[in-house]
Amino acid sequence: KRREAVFDLQNEVGNYSIVTGQSQGKTTFRGSARGGVAFLGGSAFLSRSIKDSFAVVHVPGYSDVGIYAENQLVGRTDAKGKALLPGLRAYEKNLIRIEQADLPLDAQIDAVELDAVPYFRSGLVLKFPVKQSRGALLSVALENGEPLPAGAQVQIIGDNIVENEIFPSGVRGQVYLTGLATSNQLRAAWGQQSCEFTLSFPETTDPLPHLGTYVCSGVKP
């Protein structure tokens, strides 16, 4: 008499089967494994067999971020900020969303949802526009000790600045800045006057550091 038992296992990277049988005093074992490997966006991903279209989600610099497809949690980003999403519908919009609550407070998020429209049994890369804001709060004073006038326009200047964003000053010369580098040159302008100062941005885990007071010198009429 022959007896046989089958054990099946499935996880995120494959399907496994082990068959054990016993007949005439002998025991036999057989095993099989089935899965897939995807190469996309400069990375390789292990998964179950890929029979449909797929995507690689990239949230640069942020790991363990929840990824949702059609409002269903389907994975989390790895140490490189990437996650594989199999089972997408070809030639249709697949709504892909990241969990904003998994991102730190200093993350600058331009979009939490993107549409994936892959070709049949093909892959695409979805890079979410998320980056560290590198923001800080500081106070700006003039050389005469008076605070920078409220409503003054503060800008980061320099040859390597791509976006010339304007940051308005508030009461008591307080200004909130984002996109700071390690060393920054800034200009403040109000009415027909302007002045400049240098700001260093320290390495910190504080999502909103207060950098103290800086003197804006060289007021020009």
PDB file of C-alpha atoms in Angstrom:
ATOM      1  CA  LYS A   1       0.000   0.000   0.000  1.00  0.00           C
ATOM      2  CA  ARG A   2       1.353   3.401  -0.966  1.00  0.00           C
ATOM      3  CA  ARG A   3       0.853   6.500   1.140  1.00  0.00           C
ATOM      4  CA  GLU A   4       1.614  10.008  -0.023  1.00  0.00           C
ATOM      5  CA  ALA A   5       1.513  13.495   1.506  1.00  0.00           C
ATOM      6  CA  VAL A   6       1.799  16.848  -0.265  1.00  0.00           C
ATOM      7  CA  PHE A   7       2.933  20.089   1.374  1.00  0.00           C
ATOM      8  CA  ASP A   8       2.468  23.377  -0.493  1.00  0.00           C
ATOM      9  CA  LEU A   9       3.937  26.721   0.547  1.00  0.00           C
ATOM     10  CA  GLN A  10       3.564  30.160  -0.971  1.00  0.00           C
ATOM     11  CA  ASN A  11       5.277  33.415  -0.056  1.00  0.00           C
ATOM     12  CA  GLU A  12       6.142  36.702  -1.737  1.00  0.00           C
ATOM     13  CA  VAL A  13       8.939  35.241  -3.855  1.00  0.00           C
ATOM     14  CA  GLY A  14       7.634  31.867  -4.992  1.00  0.00           C
ATOM     15  CA  ASN A  15       5.541  28.731  -4.733  1.00  0.00           C
ATOM     16  CA  TYR A  16       7.008  25.563  -3.235  1.00  0.00           C
ATOM     17  CA  SER A  17       5.808  21.983  -3.130  1.00  0.00           C
ATOM     18  CA  ILE A  18       7.140  18.939  -1.261  1.00  0.00           C
ATOM     19  CA  VAL A  19       5.757  15.460  -1.883  1.00  0.00           C
ATOM     20  CA  THR A  20       6.650  12.565   0.375  1.00  0.00           C
ATOM     21  CA  GLY A  21       5.589   9.001  -0.284  1.00  0.00           C
ATOM     22  CA  GLN A  22       6.006   5.630   1.343  1.00  0.00           C
ATOM     23  CA  SER A  23       5.714   2.290  -0.406  1.00  0.00           C
ATOM     24  CA  GLN A  24       7.106  -1.152   0.362  1.00  0.00           C
ATOM     25  CA  GLY A  25       9.064   0.182   3.310  1.00  0.00           C
ATOM     26  CA  LYS A  26      10.751   2.922   1.285  1.00  0.00           C
ATOM     27  CA  THR A  27      10.229   6.661   1.748  1.00  0.00           C
ATOM     28  CA  THR A  28      10.693   9.089  -1.137  1.00  0.00           C
ATOM     29  CA  PHE A  29      10.736  12.869  -1.327  1.00  0.00           C
ATOM     30  CA  ARG A  30      10.161  15.175  -4.270  1.00  0.00           C
ATOM     31  CA  GLY A  31      10.287  18.939  -4.280  1.00  0.00           C
ATOM     32  CA  SER A  32       9.670  21.782  -6.692  1.00  0.00           C
ATOM     33  CA  ALA A  33       9.883  25.557  -6.647  1.00  0.00           C
ATOM     34  CA  ARG A  34       8.439  28.137  -9.001  1.00  0.00           C
ATOM     35  CA  GLY A  35       9.034  31.868  -9.065  1.00  0.00           C
ATOM     36  CA  GLY A  36      10.186  34.799 -11.140  1.00  0.00           C
ATOM     37  CA  VAL A  37      12.961  37.364 -11.437  1.00  0.00           C
ATOM     38  CA  ALA A  38      12.405  40.887 -12.752  1.00  0.00           C
ATOM     39  CA  PHE A  39      15.181  43.260 -13.822  1.00  0.00           C
ATOM     40  CA  LEU A  40      14.056  46.870 -14.002  1.00  0.00           C
ATOM     41  CA  GLY A  41      15.209  50.279 -12.860  1.00  0.00           C
ATOM     42  CA  GLY A  42      18.746  49.042 -12.193  1.00  0.00           C
ATOM     43  CA  SER A  43      17.615  46.409  -9.660  1.00  0.00           C
ATOM     44  CA  ALA A  44      16.648  42.737  -9.611  1.00  0.00           C
ATOM     45  CA  PHE A  45      13.549  41.491  -7.789  1.00  0.00           C
ATOM     46  CA  LEU A  46      12.503  37.989  -6.787  1.00  0.00           C
ATOM     47  CA  SER A  47       8.779  37.288  -6.929  1.00  0.00           C
ATOM     48  CA  ARG A  48       6.150  34.713  -7.717  1.00  0.00           C
ATOM     49  CA  SER A  49       5.780  33.782 -11.366  1.00  0.00           C
ATOM     50  CA  ILE A  50       5.154  36.959 -13.336  1.00  0.00           C
ATOM     51  CA  LYS A  51       2.420  36.327 -15.886  1.00  0.00           C
ATOM     52  CA  ASP A  52       1.021  39.842 -16.168  1.00  0.00           C
ATOM     53  CA  SER A  53       2.333  43.380 -16.442  1.00  0.00           C
ATOM     54  CA  PHE A  54       4.270  44.801 -13.513  1.00  0.00           C
ATOM     55  CA  ALA A  55       5.924  47.929 -12.161  1.00  0.00           C
ATOM     56  CA  VAL A  56       8.798  48.912  -9.920  1.00  0.00           C
ATOM     57  CA  VAL A  57       7.839  51.676  -7.494  1.00  0.00           C
ATOM     58  CA  HIS A  58      10.689  53.964  -6.423  1.00  0.00           C
ATOM     59  CA  VAL A  59      10.461  56.294  -3.443  1.00  0.00           C
ATOM     60  CA  PRO A  60      14.052  57.628  -3.428  1.00  0.00           C
ATOM     61  CA  GLY A  61      15.725  57.475  -0.040  1.00  0.00           C
ATOM     62  CA  TYR A  62      12.773  56.061   1.908  1.00  0.00           C
ATOM     63  CA  SER A  63      12.427  52.425   2.995  1.00  0.00           C
ATOM     64  CA  ASP A  64       9.438  50.568   4.476  1.00  0.00           C
ATOM     65  CA  VAL A  65       6.888  52.815   2.759  1.00  0.00           C
ATOM     66  CA  GLY A  66       3.546  51.108   2.149  1.00  0.00           C
ATOM     67  CA  ILE A  67       2.569  50.705  -1.527  1.00  0.00           C
ATOM     68  CA  TYR A  68      -1.088  50.427  -2.519  1.00  0.00           C
ATOM     69  CA  ALA A  69      -2.568  49.254  -5.823  1.00  0.00           C
ATOM     70  CA  GLU A  70      -6.231  50.180  -6.187  1.00  0.00           C
ATOM     71  CA  ASN A  71      -6.303  50.933  -2.419  1.00  0.00           C
ATOM     72  CA  GLN A  72      -4.988  47.476  -1.489  1.00  0.00           C
ATOM     73  CA  LEU A  73      -1.659  47.203   0.362  1.00  0.00           C
ATOM     74  CA  VAL A  74       0.591  45.152  -1.930  1.00  0.00           C
ATOM     75  CA  GLY A  75       4.097  45.745  -0.600  1.00  0.00           C
ATOM     76  CA  ARG A  76       6.660  47.971   1.059  1.00  0.00           C
ATOM     77  CA  THR A  77       9.792  49.621  -0.258  1.00  0.00           C
ATOM     78  CA  ASP A  78      13.123  47.947   0.464  1.00  0.00           C
ATOM     79  CA  ALA A  79      16.355  49.512   1.738  1.00  0.00           C
ATOM     80  CA  LYS A  80      16.803  51.203  -1.661  1.00  0.00           C
ATOM     81  CA  GLY A  81      13.311  52.672  -1.601  1.00  0.00           C
ATOM     82  CA  LYS A  82      12.029  50.247  -4.265  1.00  0.00           C
ATOM     83  CA  ALA A  83       9.217  47.699  -4.444  1.00  0.00           C
ATOM     84  CA  LEU A  84       7.985  45.298  -7.134  1.00  0.00           C
ATOM     85  CA  LEU A  85       4.278  45.367  -8.064  1.00  0.00           C
ATOM     86  CA  PRO A  86       3.192  42.384 -10.188  1.00  0.00           C
ATOM     87  CA  GLY A  87      -0.311  41.684 -11.466  1.00  0.00           C
ATOM     88  CA  LEU A  88      -1.050  45.041 -13.118  1.00  0.00           C
ATOM     89  CA  ARG A  89      -3.646  45.385 -15.869  1.00  0.00           C
ATOM     90  CA  ALA A  90      -2.087  45.993 -19.278  1.00  0.00           C
ATOM     91  CA  TYR A  91      -3.086  49.096 -21.286  1.00  0.00           C
ATOM     92  CA  GLU A  92      -5.228  50.356 -18.399  1.00  0.00           C
ATOM     93  CA  LYS A  93      -4.685  52.881 -15.628  1.00  0.00           C
ATOM     94  CA  ASN A  94      -3.615  51.183 -12.409  1.00  0.00           C
ATOM     95  CA  LEU A  95      -3.859  53.622  -9.487  1.00  0.00           C
ATOM     96  CA  ILE A  96      -0.705  53.287  -7.366  1.00  0.00           C
ATOM     97  CA  ARG A  97      -0.458  55.114  -4.046  1.00  0.00           C
ATOM     98  CA  ILE A  98       2.164  55.452  -1.333  1.00  0.00           C
ATOM     99  CA  GLU A  99       1.358  55.745   2.376  1.00  0.00           C
ATOM    100  CA  GLN A 100       2.084  59.338   3.341  1.00  0.00           C
ATOM    101  CA  ALA A 101       2.046  58.460   7.054  1.00  0.00           C
ATOM    102  CA  ASP A 102       5.134  56.246   6.502  1.00  0.00           C
ATOM    103  CA  LEU A 103       7.198  59.256   5.404  1.00  0.00           C
ATOM    104  CA  PRO A 104       8.959  61.578   7.890  1.00  0.00           C
ATOM    105  CA  LEU A 105       7.746  65.093   8.581  1.00  0.00           C
ATOM    106  CA  ASP A 106      10.607  66.674   6.635  1.00  0.00           C
ATOM    107  CA  ALA A 107       9.706  64.843   3.414  1.00  0.00           C
ATOM    108  CA  GLN A 108       8.672  67.111   0.560  1.00  0.00           C
ATOM    109  CA  ILE A 109       5.877  65.230  -1.239  1.00  0.00           C
ATOM    110  CA  ASP A 110       4.709  66.461  -4.630  1.00  0.00           C
ATOM    111  CA  ALA A 111       2.405  63.478  -5.318  1.00  0.00           C
ATOM    112  CA  VAL A 112       1.221  60.404  -3.389  1.00  0.00           C
ATOM    113  CA  GLU A 113      -0.692  58.837  -6.307  1.00  0.00           C
ATOM    114  CA  LEU A 114       0.453  57.914  -9.817  1.00  0.00           C
ATOM    115  CA  ASP A 115      -1.172  56.020 -12.687  1.00  0.00           C
ATOM    116  CA  ALA A 116       0.671  53.003 -14.088  1.00  0.00           C
ATOM    117  CA  VAL A 117      -0.251  52.102 -17.683  1.00  0.00           C
ATOM    118  CA  PRO A 118       2.031  49.196 -18.663  1.00  0.00           C
ATOM    119  CA  TYR A 119       2.231  47.302 -21.936  1.00  0.00           C
ATOM    120  CA  PHE A 120       1.214  43.625 -22.044  1.00  0.00           C
ATOM    121  CA  ARG A 121       3.522  41.492 -19.846  1.00  0.00           C
ATOM    122  CA  SER A 122       5.964  44.404 -19.601  1.00  0.00           C
ATOM    123  CA  GLY A 123       7.282  46.496 -16.740  1.00  0.00           C
ATOM    124  CA  LEU A 124       7.678  50.183 -16.022  1.00  0.00           C
ATOM    125  CA  VAL A 125       9.251  52.327 -13.306  1.00  0.00           C
ATOM    126  CA  LEU A 126       7.074  54.610 -11.179  1.00  0.00           C
ATOM    127  CA  LYS A 127       9.242  57.176  -9.425  1.00  0.00           C
ATOM    128  CA  PHE A 128       7.351  59.166  -6.831  1.00  0.00           C
ATOM    129  CA  PRO A 129       8.384  62.849  -6.507  1.00  0.00           C
ATOM    130  CA  VAL A 130       9.424  62.673  -2.860  1.00  0.00           C
ATOM    131  CA  LYS A 131      12.567  64.151  -1.374  1.00  0.00           C
ATOM    132  CA  GLN A 132      13.896  65.496   1.888  1.00  0.00           C
ATOM    133  CA  SER A 133      12.834  69.111   2.175  1.00  0.00           C
ATOM    134  CA  ARG A 134      15.893  70.137   4.197  1.00  0.00           C
ATOM    135  CA  GLY A 135      13.845  72.892   5.748  1.00  0.00           C
ATOM    136  CA  ALA A 136      14.610  75.152   8.703  1.00  0.00           C
ATOM    137  CA  LEU A 137      13.217  78.083  10.617  1.00  0.00           C
ATOM    138  CA  LEU A 138      15.436  81.088  11.371  1.00  0.00           C
ATOM    139  CA  SER A 139      15.277  84.726  12.300  1.00  0.00           C
ATOM    140  CA  VAL A 140      16.871  87.440  10.166  1.00  0.00           C
ATOM    141  CA  ALA A 141      18.003  90.794  11.555  1.00  0.00           C
ATOM    142  CA  LEU A 142      19.522  93.843   9.900  1.00  0.00           C
ATOM    143  CA  GLU A 143      22.872  95.354  10.889  1.00  0.00           C
ATOM    144  CA  ASN A 144      21.110  98.021  12.965  1.00  0.00           C
ATOM    145  CA  GLY A 145      19.498  95.305  15.110  1.00  0.00           C
ATOM    146  CA  GLU A 146      16.026  95.697  13.643  1.00  0.00           C
ATOM    147  CA  PRO A 147      14.299  92.496  12.416  1.00  0.00           C
ATOM    148  CA  LEU A 148      13.914  91.918   8.691  1.00  0.00           C
ATOM    149  CA  PRO A 149      10.666  93.663   7.650  1.00  0.00           C
ATOM    150  CA  ALA A 150       7.616  91.397   7.423  1.00  0.00           C
ATOM    151  CA  GLY A 151       6.830  90.451   3.837  1.00  0.00           C
ATOM    152  CA  ALA A 152      10.439  90.705   2.664  1.00  0.00           C
ATOM    153  CA  GLN A 153      11.279  88.179  -0.061  1.00  0.00           C
ATOM    154  CA  VAL A 154      14.129  85.801   0.786  1.00  0.00           C
ATOM    155  CA  GLN A 155      15.787  83.720  -1.936  1.00  0.00           C
ATOM    156  CA  ILE A 156      18.612  81.187  -2.097  1.00  0.00           C
ATOM    157  CA  ILE A 157      21.068  82.464  -4.692  1.00  0.00           C
ATOM    158  CA  GLY A 158      24.047  80.907  -6.449  1.00  0.00           C
ATOM    159  CA  ASP A 159      25.196  79.389  -9.738  1.00  0.00           C
ATOM    160  CA  ASN A 160      23.820  75.897  -8.965  1.00  0.00           C
ATOM    161  CA  ILE A 161      20.318  76.952  -7.934  1.00  0.00           C
ATOM    162  CA  VAL A 162      17.748  75.487 -10.348  1.00  0.00           C
ATOM    163  CA  GLU A 163      14.589  76.910  -8.791  1.00  0.00           C
ATOM    164  CA  ASN A 164      14.575  80.456  -7.499  1.00  0.00           C
ATOM    165  CA  GLU A 165      11.814  79.969  -4.920  1.00  0.00           C
ATOM    166  CA  ILE A 166      10.731  82.938  -2.800  1.00  0.00           C
ATOM    167  CA  PHE A 167      10.267  82.617   0.978  1.00  0.00           C
ATOM    168  CA  PRO A 168       8.415  85.536   2.621  1.00  0.00           C
ATOM    169  CA  SER A 169       9.489  86.744   6.054  1.00  0.00           C
ATOM    170  CA  GLY A 170       7.006  86.897   8.920  1.00  0.00           C
ATOM    171  CA  VAL A 171       6.838  88.809  12.163  1.00  0.00           C
ATOM    172  CA  ARG A 172      10.116  89.458  14.002  1.00  0.00           C
ATOM    173  CA  GLY A 173      12.032  88.558  10.849  1.00  0.00           C
ATOM    174  CA  GLN A 174      11.209  84.855  10.979  1.00  0.00           C
ATOM    175  CA  VAL A 175      11.611  82.878   7.754  1.00  0.00           C
ATOM    176  CA  TYR A 176      10.921  79.232   6.904  1.00  0.00           C
ATOM    177  CA  LEU A 177      13.233  77.911   4.170  1.00  0.00           C
ATOM    178  CA  THR A 178      13.321  74.611   2.267  1.00  0.00           C
ATOM    179  CA  GLY A 179      15.754  73.053  -0.200  1.00  0.00           C
ATOM    180  CA  LEU A 180      18.817  74.076   1.796  1.00  0.00           C
ATOM    181  CA  ALA A 181      22.287  72.797   1.018  1.00  0.00           C
ATOM    182  CA  THR A 182      25.134  72.425   3.497  1.00  0.00           C
ATOM    183  CA  SER A 183      26.188  76.015   2.745  1.00  0.00           C
ATOM    184  CA  ASN A 184      23.806  78.640   1.341  1.00  0.00           C
ATOM    185  CA  GLN A 185      23.968  82.228   0.174  1.00  0.00           C
ATOM    186  CA  LEU A 186      20.693  84.112   0.623  1.00  0.00           C
ATOM    187  CA  ARG A 187      19.354  87.475  -0.438  1.00  0.00           C
ATOM    188  CA  ALA A 188      16.484  89.381   1.185  1.00  0.00           C
ATOM    189  CA  ALA A 189      14.652  92.128  -0.692  1.00  0.00           C
ATOM    190  CA  TRP A 190      11.919  94.541   0.369  1.00  0.00           C
ATOM    191  CA  GLY A 191      10.790  97.734  -1.334  1.00  0.00           C
ATOM    192  CA  GLN A 192      13.885  99.089  -3.095  1.00  0.00           C
ATOM    193  CA  GLN A 193      16.329  97.566  -0.589  1.00  0.00           C
ATOM    194  CA  SER A 194      18.168  94.264  -0.324  1.00  0.00           C
ATOM    195  CA  CYS A 195      20.865  92.546   1.733  1.00  0.00           C
ATOM    196  CA  GLU A 196      22.631  89.179   1.823  1.00  0.00           C
ATOM    197  CA  PHE A 197      23.797  86.606   4.366  1.00  0.00           C
ATOM    198  CA  THR A 198      25.359  83.129   4.498  1.00  0.00           C
ATOM    199  CA  LEU A 199      23.575  80.195   6.125  1.00  0.00           C
ATOM    200  CA  SER A 200      24.985  76.789   7.087  1.00  0.00           C
ATOM    201  CA  PHE A 201      22.585  73.860   7.370  1.00  0.00           C
ATOM    202  CA  PRO A 202      23.737  71.312   9.971  1.00  0.00           C
ATOM    203  CA  GLU A 203      23.193  67.556   9.916  1.00  0.00           C
ATOM    204  CA  THR A 204      20.197  66.984  12.163  1.00  0.00           C
ATOM    205  CA  THR A 205      17.350  64.547  12.776  1.00  0.00           C
ATOM    206  CA  ASP A 206      15.038  67.390  13.771  1.00  0.00           C
ATOM    207  CA  PRO A 207      12.358  67.718  11.050  1.00  0.00           C
ATOM    208  CA  LEU A 208      12.088  71.476  11.683  1.00  0.00           C
ATOM    209  CA  PRO A 209      15.284  72.844  13.220  1.00  0.00           C
ATOM    210  CA  HIS A 210      15.494  76.448  14.383  1.00  0.00           C
ATOM    211  CA  LEU A 211      18.860  77.794  13.317  1.00  0.00           C
ATOM    212  CA  GLY A 212      18.842  80.975  15.386  1.00  0.00           C
ATOM    213  CA  THR A 213      19.330  84.539  14.213  1.00  0.00           C
ATOM    214  CA  TYR A 214      21.365  85.648  11.185  1.00  0.00           C
ATOM    215  CA  VAL A 215      22.435  89.173  10.322  1.00  0.00           C
ATOM    216  CA  CYS A 216      21.635  90.296   6.796  1.00  0.00           C
ATOM    217  CA  SER A 217      24.405  92.733   5.930  1.00  0.00           C
ATOM    218  CA  GLY A 218      25.200  95.186   3.188  1.00  0.00           C
ATOM    219  CA  VAL A 219      21.793  96.818   2.890  1.00  0.00           C
ATOM    220  CA  LYS A 220      21.522  98.417  -0.515  1.00  0.00           C
ATOM    221  CA  PRO A 221      19.128 101.334  -1.085  1.00  0.00           C
TER     222      PRO A 221
END
